[in-house]
Amino acid sequence: MAKIAHLFVDTNVLVQCRPFDQLDWSEWNNFDEVHLIVSRPVHSEIDHQKSRGGDRLAKRARKASTLLREILLSDETYKIVRDAKPCVKLFLDTTLPTDALNDRLDYSRNDDRLVGTVHAFDQIEPQADVRLLTHDTGPMATAKMVGIQFAVVPDHWLLPPEPNQADKRIKKLEAEVSSLREAKPNFLIEYIDDQGQAVERINFDLPRYEPLRADEVAELVERLKRNCPITSDFGKRDRSERISQSPSTFGLTEVFKPASDDEIEAYENQYETWLQKCELFFRHLHFKLQERDSVPHFNFVAKNTGTRPAQDALITITATGKLEVMPPPYHDREADLGDGDAGTPQEELRLPDPPKAPKGTWRVPELDLIQFAFKEPKMPRIRDLGRPLSRDPNAFYYKPKRPSDPVRSFELECKQWRHGIAPEFFEGELHIDFRERETEGSLECCIHAENLSNPIRKVIPVRIRLQSASTLDIAQTLVDACS
């Protein structure tokens, strides 16, 4: 049986210590596993601290909150934060403070609620090694008072203190001196992952959708016929008249025109054509799913950290190995600048709509004549009257134009890349050969400028692995949604 230490963490373990995988766990080598347990009082304190602005404590609380959210949204009840001996796992616990200590602890205080929760868990699991893990003396004293074991967070686990005002002023003066010495542009380039963190390599695990077999396609079409059968009900077959009760045509005579034989025949032909379109849709569905779910995005962020604008800046995004790149499919800024085809938003994945059977129509002949008489003639459309006549010198434009297909590299240019402003994001898609189970290569972001002595480069290794995913399950869901 595995030997496990159950450590109920105080808030300072999550917001004042280094990341779990960077801590020295040698003190716990006698255990096979260490379970770090986040109780309800600590979870509540994290939620409170994450909204306190932009200081380090709030940022660390937001990072801890993200870690806890991963556990809540996953199928597992824990997250492994260190995969070595001892294996360290992070848990969320909903145990309530014990009622047995109501006369000794003040549960309006967070520290007392934490100690009361550890006591309750200890009563539930009397055979377990249960302790409070904290760096604060207050919770230690409370735990000792009620007979709860505690473990002290070592000082070397803590993050270094934030710089004081004097340190900040010295740093600011050093930056100003450096600014005076270097009157030129300079760039910092980072790769940012989906969590907004700078990383030095990227790994993607993506689904690889298998094509549907011919018998699966045939069964899906039959299922579609059952869900959306061809109709033989085309409404009334006799012509008739009535007085309209509609407010807009009140008192006028409405004439019902039954569906004609030509309309019925056209509907039947359209139904057969619709089935053929659906069959083709199923045959190509794995491609559509691959485009929707298996196109990873990349994101370089670059900032001019120098003291002068970069003149005639050129940004090149390059892929190596079996990778290709292209800009994102849609970007409002590109559309506003008139920079070629900005793409279209991703459409919802759905089957073609079945044709509607003709049922005959009620018409007001007098109204048809009036509408025909006042129908405006179509005017030819004059395109691109709103296209800007000149380019913004501080904006970025694709050179020579925005690629619409995957390429090995693409470029953007900026006449004057200003310094001391917000960073620029250079986003795009990574494309691979989906017949390969694993693809490796690299991404490079390179910045040139007329007044930049040497190009600035950032190279990120990339590894993409594909895992089989069911196309049939999604196809069946789409069929069931079609009725």
PDB file of C-alpha atoms in Angstrom, residues 279-456:
ATOM      1  CA  GLU A 279     -23.494  12.064 -48.864  1.00  0.00           C
ATOM      2  CA  LEU A 280     -20.670  14.243 -50.201  1.00  0.00           C
ATOM      3  CA  PHE A 281     -20.675  16.145 -46.890  1.00  0.00           C
ATOM      4  CA  PHE A 282     -20.145  12.872 -44.968  1.00  0.00           C
ATOM      5  CA  ARG A 283     -17.342  11.785 -47.299  1.00  0.00           C
ATOM      6  CA  HIS A 284     -15.491  15.060 -46.651  1.00  0.00           C
ATOM      7  CA  LEU A 285     -16.487  15.453 -42.997  1.00  0.00           C
ATOM      8  CA  HIS A 286     -13.111  14.345 -41.607  1.00  0.00           C
ATOM      9  CA  PHE A 287     -11.443  17.165 -43.570  1.00  0.00           C
ATOM     10  CA  LYS A 288     -13.883  19.734 -42.130  1.00  0.00           C
ATOM     11  CA  LEU A 289     -13.346  18.428 -38.598  1.00  0.00           C
ATOM     12  CA  GLN A 290      -9.605  18.485 -39.106  1.00  0.00           C
ATOM     13  CA  GLU A 291      -9.762  22.129 -40.187  1.00  0.00           C
ATOM     14  CA  ARG A 292     -12.006  23.007 -37.246  1.00  0.00           C
ATOM     15  CA  ASP A 293     -10.285  21.153 -34.395  1.00  0.00           C
ATOM     16  CA  SER A 294      -6.760  20.322 -35.503  1.00  0.00           C
ATOM     17  CA  VAL A 295      -5.283  23.586 -36.721  1.00  0.00           C
ATOM     18  CA  PRO A 296      -3.105  24.876 -33.879  1.00  0.00           C
ATOM     19  CA  HIS A 297      -2.514  28.608 -33.582  1.00  0.00           C
ATOM     20  CA  PHE A 298       0.768  30.339 -32.805  1.00  0.00           C
ATOM     21  CA  ASN A 299       1.329  33.714 -31.192  1.00  0.00           C
ATOM     22  CA  PHE A 300       4.548  35.718 -31.133  1.00  0.00           C
ATOM     23  CA  VAL A 301       4.564  38.967 -29.178  1.00  0.00           C
ATOM     24  CA  ALA A 302       7.205  41.588 -29.926  1.00  0.00           C
ATOM     25  CA  LYS A 303       7.920  44.987 -28.415  1.00  0.00           C
ATOM     26  CA  ASN A 304      10.275  47.783 -29.414  1.00  0.00           C
ATOM     27  CA  THR A 305      12.182  48.172 -26.133  1.00  0.00           C
ATOM     28  CA  GLY A 306      14.689  50.609 -27.634  1.00  0.00           C
ATOM     29  CA  THR A 307      14.719  54.404 -27.551  1.00  0.00           C
ATOM     30  CA  ARG A 308      13.942  55.119 -31.198  1.00  0.00           C
ATOM     31  CA  PRO A 309      11.288  53.950 -33.668  1.00  0.00           C
ATOM     32  CA  ALA A 310      12.344  51.195 -36.074  1.00  0.00           C
ATOM     33  CA  GLN A 311      12.365  52.486 -39.635  1.00  0.00           C
ATOM     34  CA  ASP A 312      11.090  50.252 -42.469  1.00  0.00           C
ATOM     35  CA  ALA A 313      10.628  47.267 -40.145  1.00  0.00           C
ATOM     36  CA  LEU A 314      10.176  43.842 -41.734  1.00  0.00           C
ATOM     37  CA  ILE A 315       8.743  40.924 -39.738  1.00  0.00           C
ATOM     38  CA  THR A 316       9.179  37.411 -41.127  1.00  0.00           C
ATOM     39  CA  ILE A 317       7.406  34.327 -39.765  1.00  0.00           C
ATOM     40  CA  THR A 318       9.082  31.120 -40.986  1.00  0.00           C
ATOM     41  CA  ALA A 319       8.309  27.417 -40.462  1.00  0.00           C
ATOM     42  CA  THR A 320      10.820  24.589 -40.801  1.00  0.00           C
ATOM     43  CA  GLY A 321      10.533  20.814 -40.967  1.00  0.00           C
ATOM     44  CA  LYS A 322       7.148  19.612 -42.238  1.00  0.00           C
ATOM     45  CA  LEU A 323       5.335  22.686 -40.929  1.00  0.00           C
ATOM     46  CA  GLU A 324       3.623  25.451 -42.878  1.00  0.00           C
ATOM     47  CA  VAL A 325       2.141  28.720 -41.654  1.00  0.00           C
ATOM     48  CA  MET A 326      -0.517  31.194 -42.651  1.00  0.00           C
ATOM     49  CA  PRO A 327      -2.190  34.218 -41.034  1.00  0.00           C
ATOM     50  CA  PRO A 328      -5.313  33.665 -38.928  1.00  0.00           C
ATOM     51  CA  PRO A 329      -8.527  33.215 -40.957  1.00  0.00           C
ATOM     52  CA  TYR A 330     -10.097  36.451 -39.747  1.00  0.00           C
ATOM     53  CA  HIS A 331      -8.861  39.647 -38.174  1.00  0.00           C
ATOM     54  CA  ASP A 332     -10.867  42.849 -37.775  1.00  0.00           C
ATOM     55  CA  ARG A 333      -7.793  45.056 -38.033  1.00  0.00           C
ATOM     56  CA  GLU A 334      -6.785  43.541 -41.377  1.00  0.00           C
ATOM     57  CA  ALA A 335     -10.285  44.082 -42.745  1.00  0.00           C
ATOM     58  CA  ASP A 336     -10.316  47.702 -41.556  1.00  0.00           C
ATOM     59  CA  LEU A 337      -6.969  48.406 -43.221  1.00  0.00           C
ATOM     60  CA  GLY A 338      -8.166  46.968 -46.512  1.00  0.00           C
ATOM     61  CA  ASP A 339      -5.229  44.575 -46.556  1.00  0.00           C
ATOM     62  CA  GLY A 340      -6.467  42.086 -49.104  1.00  0.00           C
ATOM     63  CA  ASP A 341      -8.724  39.155 -48.334  1.00  0.00           C
ATOM     64  CA  ALA A 342      -9.195  39.107 -44.564  1.00  0.00           C
ATOM     65  CA  GLY A 343     -11.044  35.801 -44.651  1.00  0.00           C
ATOM     66  CA  THR A 344     -14.403  35.040 -43.131  1.00  0.00           C
ATOM     67  CA  PRO A 345     -15.450  33.916 -39.670  1.00  0.00           C
ATOM     68  CA  GLN A 346     -15.575  30.165 -39.168  1.00  0.00           C
ATOM     69  CA  GLU A 347     -18.959  28.778 -40.150  1.00  0.00           C
ATOM     70  CA  GLU A 348     -20.930  26.431 -37.956  1.00  0.00           C
ATOM     71  CA  LEU A 349     -20.485  22.797 -38.919  1.00  0.00           C
ATOM     72  CA  ARG A 350     -23.894  21.518 -40.032  1.00  0.00           C
ATOM     73  CA  LEU A 351     -25.575  19.501 -42.753  1.00  0.00           C
ATOM     74  CA  PRO A 352     -27.200  21.271 -45.712  1.00  0.00           C
ATOM     75  CA  ASP A 353     -30.816  22.206 -44.991  1.00  0.00           C
ATOM     76  CA  PRO A 354     -33.408  19.911 -46.595  1.00  0.00           C
ATOM     77  CA  PRO A 355     -35.654  21.481 -49.246  1.00  0.00           C
ATOM     78  CA  LYS A 356     -39.055  22.758 -48.188  1.00  0.00           C
ATOM     79  CA  ALA A 357     -42.064  21.118 -49.799  1.00  0.00           C
ATOM     80  CA  PRO A 358     -44.361  23.504 -51.714  1.00  0.00           C
ATOM     81  CA  LYS A 359     -47.700  23.929 -49.920  1.00  0.00           C
ATOM     82  CA  GLY A 360     -49.328  26.566 -52.115  1.00  0.00           C
ATOM     83  CA  THR A 361     -49.448  30.266 -51.351  1.00  0.00           C
ATOM     84  CA  TRP A 362     -51.990  32.951 -50.484  1.00  0.00           C
ATOM     85  CA  ARG A 363     -51.478  36.083 -52.568  1.00  0.00           C
ATOM     86  CA  VAL A 364     -53.204  39.471 -52.874  1.00  0.00           C
ATOM     87  CA  PRO A 365     -53.239  40.238 -56.630  1.00  0.00           C
ATOM     88  CA  GLU A 366     -53.734  44.004 -56.110  1.00  0.00           C
ATOM     89  CA  LEU A 367     -50.703  44.130 -53.784  1.00  0.00           C
ATOM     90  CA  ASP A 368     -48.505  42.261 -56.299  1.00  0.00           C
ATOM     91  CA  LEU A 369     -49.320  44.886 -58.949  1.00  0.00           C
ATOM     92  CA  ILE A 370     -48.461  47.754 -56.586  1.00  0.00           C
ATOM     93  CA  GLN A 371     -45.141  46.188 -55.550  1.00  0.00           C
ATOM     94  CA  PHE A 372     -44.197  45.578 -59.181  1.00  0.00           C
ATOM     95  CA  ALA A 373     -44.981  49.178 -60.112  1.00  0.00           C
ATOM     96  CA  PHE A 374     -42.825  50.640 -57.369  1.00  0.00           C
ATOM     97  CA  LYS A 375     -39.937  48.156 -57.608  1.00  0.00           C
ATOM     98  CA  GLU A 376     -36.639  50.036 -57.806  1.00  0.00           C
ATOM     99  CA  PRO A 377     -34.226  49.109 -60.586  1.00  0.00           C
ATOM    100  CA  LYS A 378     -30.955  47.547 -59.497  1.00  0.00           C
ATOM    101  CA  MET A 379     -28.005  49.921 -59.661  1.00  0.00           C
ATOM    102  CA  PRO A 380     -24.551  48.660 -60.490  1.00  0.00           C
ATOM    103  CA  ARG A 381     -22.364  48.417 -57.396  1.00  0.00           C
ATOM    104  CA  ILE A 382     -19.336  50.658 -57.252  1.00  0.00           C
ATOM    105  CA  ARG A 383     -16.709  48.802 -55.243  1.00  0.00           C
ATOM    106  CA  ASP A 384     -14.008  50.023 -52.926  1.00  0.00           C
ATOM    107  CA  LEU A 385     -15.058  53.678 -52.654  1.00  0.00           C
ATOM    108  CA  GLY A 386     -14.161  53.493 -48.944  1.00  0.00           C
ATOM    109  CA  ARG A 387     -10.694  51.985 -49.402  1.00  0.00           C
ATOM    110  CA  PRO A 388      -8.052  54.173 -47.730  1.00  0.00           C
ATOM    111  CA  LEU A 389      -5.898  56.126 -50.163  1.00  0.00           C
ATOM    112  CA  SER A 390      -2.783  56.005 -47.985  1.00  0.00           C
ATOM    113  CA  ARG A 391      -1.300  53.652 -45.404  1.00  0.00           C
ATOM    114  CA  ASP A 392      -0.860  54.347 -41.712  1.00  0.00           C
ATOM    115  CA  PRO A 393       2.940  54.511 -41.212  1.00  0.00           C
ATOM    116  CA  ASN A 394       2.610  52.932 -37.749  1.00  0.00           C
ATOM    117  CA  ALA A 395       0.455  49.982 -38.867  1.00  0.00           C
ATOM    118  CA  PHE A 396       1.520  46.539 -40.094  1.00  0.00           C
ATOM    119  CA  TYR A 397       0.721  45.275 -43.596  1.00  0.00           C
ATOM    120  CA  TYR A 398       1.348  41.942 -45.265  1.00  0.00           C
ATOM    121  CA  LYS A 399       4.069  42.001 -47.898  1.00  0.00           C
ATOM    122  CA  PRO A 400       3.465  41.706 -50.784  1.00  0.00           C
ATOM    123  CA  LYS A 401      -0.055  40.582 -49.788  1.00  0.00           C
ATOM    124  CA  ARG A 402      -1.786  38.440 -47.216  1.00  0.00           C
ATOM    125  CA  PRO A 403      -1.338  34.719 -48.080  1.00  0.00           C
ATOM    126  CA  SER A 404      -4.598  32.811 -48.322  1.00  0.00           C
ATOM    127  CA  ASP A 405      -2.997  29.326 -48.280  1.00  0.00           C
ATOM    128  CA  PRO A 406      -0.378  27.689 -46.052  1.00  0.00           C
ATOM    129  CA  VAL A 407       3.198  28.762 -46.935  1.00  0.00           C
ATOM    130  CA  ARG A 408       6.696  28.238 -45.570  1.00  0.00           C
ATOM    131  CA  SER A 409       6.937  31.905 -44.531  1.00  0.00           C
ATOM    132  CA  PHE A 410       5.126  35.205 -44.767  1.00  0.00           C
ATOM    133  CA  GLU A 411       6.130  38.794 -44.100  1.00  0.00           C
ATOM    134  CA  LEU A 412       4.663  41.977 -42.659  1.00  0.00           C
ATOM    135  CA  GLU A 413       6.063  45.486 -42.930  1.00  0.00           C
ATOM    136  CA  CYS A 414       5.733  48.665 -40.900  1.00  0.00           C
ATOM    137  CA  LYS A 415       7.075  52.034 -42.017  1.00  0.00           C
ATOM    138  CA  GLN A 416       7.702  53.232 -38.467  1.00  0.00           C
ATOM    139  CA  TRP A 417       7.471  50.848 -35.485  1.00  0.00           C
ATOM    140  CA  ARG A 418       7.257  53.125 -32.485  1.00  0.00           C
ATOM    141  CA  HIS A 419       9.035  52.442 -29.195  1.00  0.00           C
ATOM    142  CA  GLY A 420       7.608  52.614 -25.684  1.00  0.00           C
ATOM    143  CA  ILE A 421       4.123  51.476 -26.744  1.00  0.00           C
ATOM    144  CA  ALA A 422       2.127  48.271 -26.257  1.00  0.00           C
ATOM    145  CA  PRO A 423       3.600  45.094 -27.794  1.00  0.00           C
ATOM    146  CA  GLU A 424       2.463  43.791 -31.156  1.00  0.00           C
ATOM    147  CA  PHE A 425       1.017  40.295 -31.585  1.00  0.00           C
ATOM    148  CA  PHE A 426       1.860  38.245 -34.665  1.00  0.00           C
ATOM    149  CA  GLU A 427      -0.610  35.375 -34.850  1.00  0.00           C
ATOM    150  CA  GLY A 428      -1.257  32.615 -37.299  1.00  0.00           C
ATOM    151  CA  GLU A 429      -2.039  28.977 -37.953  1.00  0.00           C
ATOM    152  CA  LEU A 430       0.249  25.951 -38.133  1.00  0.00           C
ATOM    153  CA  HIS A 431      -0.516  23.462 -40.905  1.00  0.00           C
ATOM    154  CA  ILE A 432       0.785  19.915 -41.208  1.00  0.00           C
ATOM    155  CA  ASP A 433       0.299  16.764 -43.266  1.00  0.00           C
ATOM    156  CA  PHE A 434      -2.402  14.921 -41.309  1.00  0.00           C
ATOM    157  CA  ARG A 435      -1.241  11.607 -42.723  1.00  0.00           C
ATOM    158  CA  GLU A 436       1.760  11.909 -40.374  1.00  0.00           C
ATOM    159  CA  ARG A 437       1.156  10.781 -36.796  1.00  0.00           C
ATOM    160  CA  GLU A 438       3.903  13.072 -35.492  1.00  0.00           C
ATOM    161  CA  THR A 439       5.429  16.241 -36.930  1.00  0.00           C
ATOM    162  CA  GLU A 440       8.440  18.176 -35.692  1.00  0.00           C
ATOM    163  CA  GLY A 441       9.915  21.454 -36.813  1.00  0.00           C
ATOM    164  CA  SER A 442      10.346  25.006 -35.604  1.00  0.00           C
ATOM    165  CA  LEU A 443       8.844  28.483 -35.826  1.00  0.00           C
ATOM    166  CA  GLU A 444      10.946  31.596 -36.248  1.00  0.00           C
ATOM    167  CA  CYS A 445      10.000  35.243 -35.833  1.00  0.00           C
ATOM    168  CA  CYS A 446      12.651  37.564 -37.262  1.00  0.00           C
ATOM    169  CA  ILE A 447      12.655  41.382 -37.197  1.00  0.00           C
ATOM    170  CA  HIS A 448      14.746  43.525 -39.573  1.00  0.00           C
ATOM    171  CA  ALA A 449      14.824  47.323 -39.689  1.00  0.00           C
ATOM    172  CA  GLU A 450      16.779  49.991 -41.527  1.00  0.00           C
ATOM    173  CA  ASN A 451      18.252  51.372 -38.285  1.00  0.00           C
ATOM    174  CA  LEU A 452      18.676  48.019 -36.510  1.00  0.00           C
ATOM    175  CA  SER A 453      22.280  46.793 -36.500  1.00  0.00           C
ATOM    176  CA  ASN A 454      21.445  43.064 -36.471  1.00  0.00           C
ATOM    177  CA  PRO A 455      18.188  41.178 -36.996  1.00  0.00           C
ATOM    178  CA  ILE A 456      16.416  39.995 -33.845  1.00  0.00           C
TER     179      ILE A 456
END
